[in-house]
Amino acid sequence: MKRLDLDDLPPKLAQLLLALEAGEELLLVQDGAVAGRLTGGAPAPAAEPEPPPSEEQAAEIFEQFRSMMEDEF
């Protein structure tokens, strides 16, 4: 699957793509001929944020970090 980052596009084009409704089509035309067709889909579900680490996990992470720093210096 190919990927297109909307941040790399001119703002007007990015807005046009973001405004597509589910099932709405956008024709890509070059020199009067259809070069491609995009169909809008449902927006991706928002990812739930990860819960913060527990105190036990935080202590383990800190201990690993401290150990790496001691080894390095």
Coordinates of C-alpha atoms in Angstrom, one line a residue:
M1 CA 0.0 0.0 0.0
K2 CA 1.3 3.4 -0.9
R3 CA 1.2 6.2 1.7
L4 CA 0.8 10.0 1.2
D5 CA 1.5 12.3 4.2
L6 CA -1.0 15.2 4.1
D7 CA 1.6 17.4 5.8
D8 CA 3.7 17.2 2.6
L9 CA 0.8 18.6 0.5
P10 CA -0.2 22.1 -0.2
P11 CA -2.8 23.2 2.5
K12 CA -5.6 23.6 -0.1
L13 CA -5.1 20.0 -1.4
A14 CA -4.8 18.5 2.1
Q15 CA -8.0 20.2 3.1
L16 CA -9.8 18.9 0.1
L17 CA -8.8 15.4 0.9
L18 CA -9.7 15.7 4.6
A19 CA -13.1 17.0 3.7
L20 CA -14.1 13.9 1.7
E21 CA -17.2 12.3 3.2
A22 CA -17.4 8.5 3.6
G23 CA -18.2 7.0 0.1
E24 CA -17.6 10.4 -1.7
E25 CA -15.3 10.1 -4.7
L26 CA -12.5 12.4 -5.9
L27 CA -11.3 12.1 -9.4
L28 CA -7.6 12.8 -10.1
V29 CA -7.4 14.3 -13.6
Q30 CA -4.3 14.9 -15.7
D31 CA -4.5 16.5 -19.2
G32 CA -8.2 15.9 -19.3
A33 CA -8.0 12.2 -18.6
V34 CA -8.9 10.4 -15.3
A35 CA -5.6 9.4 -13.7
G36 CA -7.0 8.0 -10.6
R37 CA -10.0 7.9 -8.2
L38 CA -10.0 8.2 -4.4
T39 CA -13.0 7.2 -2.3
G40 CA -13.4 8.8 1.2
G41 CA -13.7 6.4 4.0
A42 CA -14.8 6.6 7.6
P43 CA -12.4 8.4 9.9
A44 CA -10.0 6.2 11.7
P45 CA -11.1 5.6 15.3
A46 CA -9.2 7.7 17.9
A47 CA -6.5 5.7 19.7
E48 CA -7.0 5.5 23.4
P49 CA -4.1 6.9 25.3
E50 CA -2.0 4.4 27.2
P51 CA -2.4 4.5 30.9
P52 CA 0.7 5.8 32.8
P53 CA 3.0 3.1 34.1
S54 CA 2.4 1.8 37.6
E55 CA 4.8 2.7 40.3
E56 CA 6.4 -0.8 40.0
Q57 CA 6.9 -0.4 36.3
A58 CA 8.2 3.2 36.7
A59 CA 10.7 1.9 39.3
E60 CA 11.9 -0.8 37.0
I61 CA 12.3 1.6 34.1
F62 CA 14.3 4.0 36.3
E63 CA 16.5 1.2 37.6
Q64 CA 17.3 0.1 34.0
F65 CA 18.1 3.7 33.1
R66 CA 20.3 4.1 36.2
S67 CA 22.1 0.9 35.4
M68 CA 22.8 2.0 31.8
M69 CA 24.1 5.3 33.0
E70 CA 26.5 3.7 35.5
D71 CA 27.7 1.3 32.8
E72 CA 28.3 4.1 30.3
F73 CA 30.1 6.4 32.7

